GROMACS .gro file of N, CA and C in nm:
model
  429
    1MET      N    1  16.552 -13.020  -3.407
    1MET     CA    2  16.527 -12.937  -3.291
    1MET      C    3  16.593 -12.996  -3.166
    2LYS      N    4  16.583 -13.131  -3.152
    2LYS     CA    5  16.641 -13.196  -3.035
    2LYS      C    6  16.793 -13.177  -3.033
    3GLN      N    7  16.854 -13.182  -3.152
    3GLN     CA    8  16.999 -13.162  -3.162
    3GLN      C    9  17.037 -13.024  -3.112
    4ILE      N   10  16.960 -12.924  -3.150
    4ILE     CA   11  16.989 -12.787  -3.107
    4ILE      C   12  16.975 -12.776  -2.956
    5LEU      N   13  16.873 -12.840  -2.898
    5LEU     CA   14  16.854 -12.835  -2.753
    5LEU      C   15  16.969 -12.900  -2.679
    6VAL      N   16  17.020 -13.014  -2.731
    6VAL     CA   17  17.133 -13.080  -2.666
    6VAL      C   18  17.255 -12.990  -2.667
    7ILE      N   19  17.284 -12.933  -2.783
    7ILE     CA   20  17.402 -12.847  -2.794
    7ILE      C   21  17.384 -12.721  -2.711
    8LEU      N   22  17.264 -12.663  -2.715
    8LEU     CA   23  17.237 -12.544  -2.636
    8LEU      C   24  17.248 -12.573  -2.486
    9SER      N   25  17.197 -12.688  -2.443
    9SER     CA   26  17.207 -12.725  -2.301
    9SER      C   27  17.352 -12.738  -2.258
   10ALA      N   28  17.432 -12.805  -2.340
   10ALA     CA   29  17.574 -12.820  -2.308
   10ALA      C   30  17.642 -12.684  -2.303
   11PHE      N   31  17.610 -12.596  -2.399
   11PHE     CA   32  17.670 -12.462  -2.403
   11PHE      C   33  17.634 -12.383  -2.278
   12LEU      N   34  17.505 -12.386  -2.241
   12LEU     CA   35  17.462 -12.311  -2.122
   12LEU      C   36  17.525 -12.366  -1.995
   13LEU      N   37  17.536 -12.499  -1.985
   13LEU     CA   38  17.598 -12.558  -1.868
   13LEU      C   39  17.744 -12.517  -1.856
   14LEU      N   40  17.814 -12.522  -1.967
   14LEU     CA   41  17.956 -12.485  -1.963
   14LEU      C   42  17.973 -12.338  -1.930
   15ASN      N   43  17.889 -12.252  -1.987
   15ASN     CA   44  17.902 -12.109  -1.958
   15ASN      C   45  17.854 -12.073  -1.819
   16SER      N   46  17.761 -12.148  -1.764
   16SER     CA   47  17.714 -12.118  -1.630
   16SER      C   48  17.818 -12.152  -1.524
   17CYS      N   49  17.918 -12.231  -1.563
   17CYS     CA   50  18.023 -12.269  -1.470
   17CYS      C   51  18.139 -12.170  -1.472
   18SER      N   52  18.131 -12.069  -1.556
   18SER     CA   53  18.243 -11.976  -1.565
   18SER      C   54  18.214 -11.850  -1.485
   19ASN      N   55  18.322 -11.776  -1.457
   19ASN     CA   56  18.310 -11.648  -1.390
   19ASN      C   57  18.419 -11.557  -1.446
   20ASP      N   58  18.449 -11.449  -1.379
   20ASP     CA   59  18.547 -11.355  -1.432
   20ASP      C   60  18.691 -11.399  -1.412
   21SER      N   61  18.714 -11.508  -1.340
   21SER     CA   62  18.851 -11.554  -1.318
   21SER      C   63  18.900 -11.630  -1.440
   22ASP      N   64  19.023 -11.674  -1.435
   22ASP     CA   65  19.081 -11.750  -1.546
   22ASP      C   66  19.046 -11.898  -1.538
   23GLY      N   67  18.958 -11.938  -1.445
   23GLY     CA   68  18.917 -12.077  -1.435
   23GLY      C   69  19.001 -12.159  -1.340
   24ALA      N   70  19.104 -12.100  -1.282
   24ALA     CA   71  19.192 -12.175  -1.194
   24ALA      C   72  19.142 -12.171  -1.051
   25ILE      N   73  19.155 -12.282  -0.983
   25ILE     CA   74  19.130 -12.289  -0.839
   25ILE      C   75  19.263 -12.327  -0.778
   26GLY      N   76  19.324 -12.236  -0.707
   26GLY     CA   77  19.458 -12.263  -0.657
   26GLY      C   78  19.551 -12.282  -0.776
   27ASP      N   79  19.619 -12.395  -0.779
   27ASP     CA   80  19.708 -12.425  -0.891
   27ASP      C   81  19.645 -12.518  -0.993
   28LYS      N   82  19.516 -12.553  -0.977
   28LYS     CA   83  19.452 -12.647  -1.067
   28LYS      C   84  19.357 -12.577  -1.163
   29GLN      N   85  19.358 -12.620  -1.287
   29GLN     CA   86  19.264 -12.572  -1.387
   29GLN      C   87  19.138 -12.659  -1.381
   30ARG      N   88  19.022 -12.597  -1.384
   30ARG     CA   89  18.896 -12.672  -1.382
   30ARG      C   90  18.870 -12.736  -1.517
   31THR      N   91  18.816 -12.857  -1.514
   31THR     CA   92  18.772 -12.926  -1.634
   31THR      C   93  18.626 -12.961  -1.616
   32VAL      N   94  18.544 -12.926  -1.715
   32VAL     CA   95  18.401 -12.953  -1.709
   32VAL      C   96  18.368 -13.060  -1.812
   33TYR      N   97  18.299 -13.166  -1.766
   33TYR     CA   98  18.257 -13.276  -1.851
   33TYR      C   99  18.105 -13.277  -1.859
   34VAL      N  100  18.053 -13.307  -1.978
   34VAL     CA  101  17.909 -13.324  -2.001
   34VAL      C  102  17.893 -13.445  -2.093
   35VAL      N  103  17.794 -13.530  -2.066
   35VAL     CA  104  17.766 -13.643  -2.154
   35VAL      C  105  17.621 -13.636  -2.200
   36GLY      N  106  17.593 -13.702  -2.310
   36GLY     CA  107  17.459 -13.704  -2.366
   36GLY      C  108  17.463 -13.765  -2.504
   37GLN      N  109  17.391 -13.703  -2.597
   37GLN     CA  110  17.391 -13.750  -2.734
   37GLN      C  111  17.379 -13.631  -2.828
   38GLY      N  112  17.422 -13.651  -2.951
   38GLY     CA  113  17.413 -13.547  -3.051
   38GLY      C  114  17.432 -13.607  -3.189
   39ARG      N  115  17.415 -13.525  -3.290
   39ARG     CA  116  17.437 -13.569  -3.427
   39ARG      C  117  17.483 -13.451  -3.512
   40ILE      N  118  17.543 -13.483  -3.625
   40ILE     CA  119  17.596 -13.379  -3.712
   40ILE      C  120  17.492 -13.336  -3.815
   41GLU      N  121  17.426 -13.431  -3.878
   41GLU     CA  122  17.328 -13.402  -3.982
   41GLU      C  123  17.190 -13.449  -3.938
   42PRO      N  124  17.084 -13.380  -3.984
   42PRO     CA  125  16.949 -13.417  -3.940
   42PRO      C  126  16.911 -13.563  -3.967
   43GLU      N  127  16.961 -13.622  -4.074
   43GLU     CA  128  16.925 -13.760  -4.109
   43GLU      C  129  17.015 -13.863  -4.041
   44SER      N  130  17.118 -13.820  -3.973
   44SER     CA  131  17.212 -13.914  -3.913
   44SER      C  132  17.162 -13.964  -3.777
   45ASN      N  133  17.224 -14.071  -3.728
   45ASN     CA  134  17.190 -14.126  -3.597
   45ASN      C  135  17.232 -14.032  -3.485
   46TYR      N  136  17.152 -14.032  -3.378
   46TYR     CA  137  17.200 -13.969  -3.256
   46TYR      C  138  17.309 -14.059  -3.201
   47ARG      N  139  17.418 -14.000  -3.158
   47ARG     CA  140  17.533 -14.077  -3.111
   47ARG      C  141  17.570 -14.037  -2.969
   48ALA      N  142  17.623 -14.133  -2.894
   48ALA     CA  143  17.670 -14.105  -2.759
   48ALA      C  144  17.785 -14.005  -2.770
   49MET      N  145  17.783 -13.904  -2.681
   49MET     CA  146  17.885 -13.799  -2.687
   49MET      C  147  17.936 -13.761  -2.550
   50LEU      N  148  18.056 -13.709  -2.551
   50LEU     CA  149  18.121 -13.652  -2.433
   50LEU      C  150  18.174 -13.515  -2.473
   51TRP      N  151  18.149 -13.416  -2.390
   51TRP     CA  152  18.208 -13.284  -2.411
   51TRP      C  153  18.305 -13.259  -2.296
   52ARG      N  154  18.426 -13.219  -2.329
   52ARG     CA  155  18.526 -13.182  -2.228
   52ARG      C  156  18.562 -13.037  -2.252
   53ASN      N  157  18.525 -12.951  -2.157
   53ASN     CA  158  18.545 -12.807  -2.171
   53ASN      C  159  18.490 -12.757  -2.304
   54GLY      N  160  18.373 -12.808  -2.342
   54GLY     CA  161  18.304 -12.763  -2.462
   54GLY      C  162  18.348 -12.830  -2.591
   55GLU      N  163  18.451 -12.913  -2.585
   55GLU     CA  164  18.499 -12.982  -2.705
   55GLU      C  165  18.426 -13.115  -2.719
   56PRO      N  166  18.352 -13.135  -2.829
   56PRO     CA  167  18.274 -13.258  -2.844
   56PRO      C  168  18.360 -13.377  -2.887
   57GLN      N  169  18.319 -13.495  -2.840
   57GLN     CA  170  18.382 -13.620  -2.881
   57GLN      C  171  18.272 -13.724  -2.896
   58PHE      N  172  18.261 -13.781  -3.017
   58PHE     CA  173  18.166 -13.890  -3.037
   58PHE      C  174  18.222 -14.016  -2.975
   59LEU      N  175  18.140 -14.087  -2.899
   59LEU     CA  176  18.180 -14.213  -2.837
   59LEU      C  177  18.133 -14.332  -2.921
   60SER      N  178  18.019 -14.318  -2.986
   60SER     CA  179  17.964 -14.428  -3.065
   60SER      C  180  17.992 -14.405  -3.213
   61PRO      N  181  17.996 -14.514  -3.290
   61PRO     CA  182  18.023 -14.501  -3.434
   61PRO      C  183  17.905 -14.436  -3.508
   62ALA      N  184  17.929 -14.389  -3.627
   62ALA     CA  185  17.828 -14.317  -3.706
   62ALA      C  186  17.709 -14.405  -3.742
   63ASP      N  187  17.729 -14.536  -3.756
   63ASP     CA  188  17.621 -14.625  -3.799
   63ASP      C  189  17.540 -14.680  -3.681
   64CYS      N  190  17.552 -14.618  -3.566
   64CYS     CA  191  17.492 -14.673  -3.445
   64CYS      C  192  17.423 -14.562  -3.367
   65TYR      N  193  17.301 -14.591  -3.319
   65TYR     CA  194  17.232 -14.500  -3.228
   65TYR      C  195  17.292 -14.521  -3.089
   66GLY      N  196  17.320 -14.413  -3.017
   66GLY     CA  197  17.378 -14.428  -2.885
   66GLY      C  198  17.345 -14.314  -2.792
   67HIS      N  199  17.363 -14.339  -2.664
   67HIS     CA  200  17.339 -14.237  -2.562
   67HIS      C  201  17.436 -14.260  -2.446
   68ALA      N  202  17.496 -14.154  -2.399
   68ALA     CA  203  17.580 -14.158  -2.279
   68ALA      C  204  17.500 -14.097  -2.165
   69SER      N  205  17.489 -14.169  -2.053
   69SER     CA  206  17.402 -14.123  -1.945
   69SER      C  207  17.474 -14.071  -1.822
   70ARG      N  208  17.592 -14.124  -1.788
   70ARG     CA  209  17.663 -14.081  -1.668
   70ARG      C  210  17.813 -14.084  -1.693
   71ILE      N  211  17.884 -14.010  -1.609
   71ILE     CA  212  18.029 -14.000  -1.620
   71ILE      C  213  18.092 -14.002  -1.481
   72ALA      N  214  18.209 -14.061  -1.471
   72ALA     CA  215  18.290 -14.056  -1.349
   72ALA      C  216  18.434 -14.032  -1.393
   73VAL      N  217  18.501 -13.942  -1.324
   73VAL     CA  218  18.641 -13.912  -1.355
   73VAL      C  219  18.723 -13.956  -1.235
   74ASP      N  220  18.823 -14.039  -1.261
   74ASP     CA  221  18.911 -14.091  -1.157
   74ASP      C  222  19.054 -14.063  -1.200
   75ASN      N  223  19.117 -13.968  -1.132
   75ASN     CA  224  19.250 -13.921  -1.173
   75ASN      C  225  19.243 -13.872  -1.317
   76GLU      N  226  19.316 -13.931  -1.407
   76GLU     CA  227  19.314 -13.890  -1.548
   76GLU      C  228  19.220 -13.974  -1.633
   77ASP      N  229  19.156 -14.075  -1.573
   77ASP     CA  230  19.068 -14.164  -1.649
   77ASP      C  231  18.924 -14.113  -1.648
   78VAL      N  232  18.863 -14.113  -1.768
   78VAL     CA  233  18.726 -14.069  -1.785
   78VAL      C  234  18.641 -14.192  -1.818
   79HIS      N  235  18.545 -14.222  -1.731
   79HIS     CA  236  18.458 -14.339  -1.744
   79HIS      C  237  18.317 -14.290  -1.777
   80VAL      N  238  18.258 -14.346  -1.883
   80VAL     CA  239  18.124 -14.306  -1.927
   80VAL      C  240  18.041 -14.432  -1.948
   81VAL      N  241  17.913 -14.427  -1.912
   81VAL     CA  242  17.821 -14.538  -1.937
   81VAL      C  243  17.701 -14.490  -2.016
   82GLY      N  244  17.637 -14.583  -2.085
   82GLY     CA  245  17.518 -14.555  -2.164
   82GLY      C  246  17.476 -14.680  -2.237
   83PHE      N  247  17.437 -14.662  -2.364
   83PHE     CA  248  17.400 -14.780  -2.445
   83PHE      C  249  17.426 -14.751  -2.592
   84LEU      N  250  17.435 -14.860  -2.669
   84LEU     CA  251  17.446 -14.856  -2.814
   84LEU      C  252  17.334 -14.942  -2.871
   85GLN      N  253  17.287 -14.902  -2.990
   85GLN     CA  254  17.181 -14.978  -3.058
   85GLN      C  255  17.211 -14.979  -3.207
   86TYR      N  256  17.243 -15.096  -3.261
   86TYR     CA  257  17.275 -15.110  -3.403
   86TYR      C  258  17.151 -15.151  -3.481
   87ASN      N  259  17.123 -15.080  -3.590
   87ASN     CA  260  17.016 -15.116  -3.685
   87ASN      C  261  16.881 -15.140  -3.619
   88GLY      N  262  16.846 -15.063  -3.519
   88GLY     CA  263  16.716 -15.078  -3.453
   88GLY      C  264  16.703 -15.204  -3.369
   89GLY      N  265  16.813 -15.273  -3.345
   89GLY     CA  266  16.812 -15.396  -3.264
   89GLY      C  267  16.801 -15.366  -3.116
   90VAL      N  268  16.844 -15.460  -3.035
   90VAL     CA  269  16.837 -15.442  -2.890
   90VAL      C  270  16.939 -15.336  -2.845
   91LYS      N  271  16.904 -15.268  -2.738
   91LYS     CA  272  16.997 -15.172  -2.678
   91LYS      C  273  17.097 -15.251  -2.594
   92LYS      N  274  17.224 -15.215  -2.607
   92LYS     CA  275  17.329 -15.287  -2.535
   92LYS      C  276  17.399 -15.193  -2.437
   93ALA      N  277  17.393 -15.229  -2.308
   93ALA     CA  278  17.464 -15.151  -2.206
   93ALA      C  279  17.610 -15.137  -2.249
   94THR      N  280  17.662 -15.015  -2.237
   94THR     CA  281  17.797 -14.988  -2.286
   94THR      C  282  17.874 -14.905  -2.184
   95TYR      N  283  18.002 -14.935  -2.174
   95TYR     CA  284  18.094 -14.865  -2.085
   95TYR      C  285  18.216 -14.823  -2.167
   96TRP      N  286  18.250 -14.694  -2.159
   96TRP     CA  287  18.367 -14.642  -2.227
   96TRP      C  288  18.469 -14.596  -2.122
   97LYS      N  289  18.593 -14.631  -2.141
   97LYS     CA  290  18.701 -14.579  -2.058
   97LYS      C  291  18.794 -14.502  -2.150
   98ASN      N  292  18.808 -14.373  -2.123
   98ASN     CA  293  18.891 -14.285  -2.205
   98ASN      C  294  18.854 -14.294  -2.353
   99GLY      N  295  18.723 -14.304  -2.381
   99GLY     CA  296  18.673 -14.304  -2.518
   99GLY      C  297  18.673 -14.439  -2.587
  100THR      N  298  18.722 -14.544  -2.521
  100THR     CA  299  18.728 -14.678  -2.581
  100THR      C  300  18.626 -14.769  -2.515
  101VAL      N  301  18.547 -14.840  -2.597
  101VAL     CA  302  18.446 -14.931  -2.544
  101VAL      C  303  18.513 -15.044  -2.467
  102GLN      N  304  18.460 -15.071  -2.349
  102GLN     CA  305  18.505 -15.182  -2.264
  102GLN      C  306  18.395 -15.287  -2.262
  103THR      N  307  18.431 -15.410  -2.239
  103THR     CA  308  18.335 -15.521  -2.242
  103THR      C  309  18.251 -15.523  -2.114
  104LEU      N  310  18.119 -15.536  -2.132
  104LEU     CA  311  18.026 -15.563  -2.021
  104LEU      C  312  17.956 -15.694  -2.054
  105GLU      N  313  17.946 -15.783  -1.956
  105GLU     CA  314  17.870 -15.907  -1.976
  105GLU      C  315  17.722 -15.872  -1.982
  106ILE      N  316  17.657 -15.905  -2.094
  106ILE     CA  317  17.514 -15.875  -2.110
  106ILE      C  318  17.445 -15.991  -2.181
  107ASP      N  319  17.312 -15.992  -2.170
  107ASP     CA  320  17.228 -16.084  -2.245
  107ASP      C  321  17.198 -16.016  -2.377
  108ASP      N  322  17.256 -16.065  -2.486
  108ASP     CA  323  17.241 -16.001  -2.617
  108ASP      C  324  17.101 -16.012  -2.675
  109SER      N  325  17.013 -16.093  -2.615
  109SER     CA  326  16.881 -16.115  -2.673
  109SER      C  327  16.778 -16.012  -2.627
  110SER      N  328  16.811 -15.930  -2.528
  110SER     CA  329  16.715 -15.830  -2.480
  110SER      C  330  16.788 -15.701  -2.445
  111ASP      N  331  16.709 -15.594  -2.430
  111ASP     CA  332  16.767 -15.463  -2.400
  111ASP      C  333  16.842 -15.464  -2.268
  112SER      N  334  16.952 -15.391  -2.266
  112SER     CA  335  17.026 -15.366  -2.142
  112SER      C  336  17.074 -15.221  -2.147
  113LEU      N  337  17.073 -15.158  -2.033
  113LEU     CA  338  17.114 -15.018  -2.023
  113LEU      C  339  17.209 -15.000  -1.906
  114ALA      N  340  17.315 -14.926  -1.927
  114ALA     CA  341  17.404 -14.886  -1.817
  114ALA      C  342  17.362 -14.745  -1.777
  115MET      N  343  17.322 -14.728  -1.651
  115MET     CA  344  17.261 -14.603  -1.608
  115MET      C  345  17.348 -14.517  -1.516
  116SER      N  346  17.437 -14.579  -1.439
  116SER     CA  347  17.516 -14.504  -1.343
  116SER      C  348  17.650 -14.572  -1.323
  117ILE      N  349  17.749 -14.496  -1.275
  117ILE     CA  350  17.884 -14.550  -1.258
  117ILE      C  351  17.949 -14.490  -1.135
  118CYS      N  352  18.030 -14.573  -1.069
  118CYS     CA  353  18.103 -14.529  -0.950
  118CYS      C  354  18.238 -14.601  -0.948
  119ILE      N  355  18.343 -14.530  -0.912
  119ILE     CA  356  18.475 -14.589  -0.898
  119ILE      C  357  18.508 -14.591  -0.749
  120TYR      N  358  18.543 -14.709  -0.696
  120TYR     CA  359  18.576 -14.721  -0.554
  120TYR      C  360  18.687 -14.823  -0.538
  121ASP      N  361  18.795 -14.786  -0.474
  121ASP     CA  362  18.911 -14.875  -0.452
  121ASP      C  363  18.957 -14.943  -0.582
  122ASN      N  364  18.967 -14.864  -0.688
  122ASN     CA  365  19.011 -14.912  -0.820
  122ASN      C  366  18.915 -15.011  -0.885
  123ASP      N  367  18.796 -15.028  -0.830
  123ASP     CA  368  18.694 -15.112  -0.892
  123ASP      C  369  18.590 -15.022  -0.956
  124VAL      N  370  18.538 -15.065  -1.072
  124VAL     CA  371  18.436 -14.989  -1.145
  124VAL      C  372  18.302 -15.058  -1.125
  125TYR      N  373  18.207 -14.987  -1.065
  125TYR     CA  374  18.072 -15.038  -1.043
  125TYR      C  375  17.976 -14.965  -1.136
  126ILE      N  376  17.898 -15.042  -1.210
  126ILE     CA  377  17.801 -14.986  -1.304
  126ILE      C  378  17.665 -15.044  -1.271
  127SER      N  379  17.565 -14.959  -1.258
  127SER     CA  380  17.430 -15.007  -1.234
  127SER      C  381  17.346 -14.984  -1.358
  128GLY      N  382  17.242 -15.066  -1.373
  128GLY     CA  383  17.155 -15.052  -1.489
  128GLY      C  384  17.049 -15.159  -1.494
  129TYR      N  385  17.011 -15.196  -1.617
  129TYR     CA  386  16.909 -15.296  -1.641
  129TYR      C  387  16.962 -15.396  -1.742
  130ASN      N  388  16.926 -15.522  -1.723
  130ASN     CA  389  16.960 -15.627  -1.818
  130ASN      C  390  16.845 -15.726  -1.821
  131ASN      N  391  16.791 -15.752  -1.939
  131ASN     CA  392  16.682 -15.847  -1.954
  131ASN      C  393  16.562 -15.809  -1.866
  132GLY      N  394  16.535 -15.679  -1.855
  132GLY     CA  395  16.419 -15.631  -1.780
  132GLY      C  396  16.435 -15.625  -1.630
  133HIS      N  397  16.555 -15.651  -1.578
  133HIS     CA  398  16.577 -15.652  -1.434
  133HIS      C  399  16.691 -15.557  -1.395
  134SER      N  400  16.678 -15.499  -1.277
  134SER     CA  401  16.787 -15.417  -1.224
  134SER      C  402  16.910 -15.504  -1.204
  135CYS      N  403  17.026 -15.446  -1.228
  135CYS     CA  404  17.149 -15.524  -1.213
  135CYS      C  405  17.267 -15.430  -1.191
  136TYR      N  406  17.381 -15.490  -1.166
  136TYR     CA  407  17.505 -15.413  -1.165
  136TYR      C  408  17.619 -15.498  -1.215
  137TRP      N  409  17.723 -15.430  -1.257
  137TRP     CA  410  17.845 -15.494  -1.303
  137TRP      C  411  17.961 -15.444  -1.216
  138LYS      N  412  18.050 -15.533  -1.183
  138LYS     CA  413  18.173 -15.494  -1.114
  138LYS      C  414  18.288 -15.528  -1.208
  139ASN      N  415  18.360 -15.425  -1.249
  139ASN     CA  416  18.471 -15.440  -1.344
  139ASN      C  417  18.428 -15.515  -1.469
  140GLY      N  418  18.307 -15.485  -1.517
  140GLY     CA  419  18.257 -15.543  -1.642
  140GLY      C  420  18.191 -15.678  -1.628
  141VAL      N  421  18.196 -15.739  -1.509
  141VAL     CA  422  18.140 -15.871  -1.486
  141VAL      C  423  18.001 -15.855  -1.425
  142PHE      N  424  17.902 -15.922  -1.486
  142PHE     CA  425  17.765 -15.917  -1.437
  142PHE      C  426  17.759 -15.977  -1.297
  143ALA      N  427  17.701 -15.903  -1.205
  143ALA     CA  428  17.697 -15.949  -1.066
  143ALA      C  429  17.556 -15.987  -1.024
   0.00000   0.00000   0.00000
């Protein structure tokens, strides 16, 4: 049921952004991004996902539970944050750039979550939690 709600929510969001035009604003085509989680089969893991104009892309591997929580688009680069959890272990704050996992300094012994992202002056700022405390990373380095 949760899988259907995620897909339905993404579908409604994408359709609510459309109108009778061809989607162009001036000379630019609009691109709509949505992040969250989904799965293919009922017994499979929920995986971190990105939808671009309704096209799904899994960010996390099939053997891993994951969730994508926020997105930032800077020029042609798509930055997503969330977490991965292998085999019911600790949650690990995760950052993807253009669909590829980037390194974040974390304490591997306890849960960490990446909750928000901002790009400013070519620096990537990520806020979240690590070892039960609020924190942030600048360009992947724990600050």
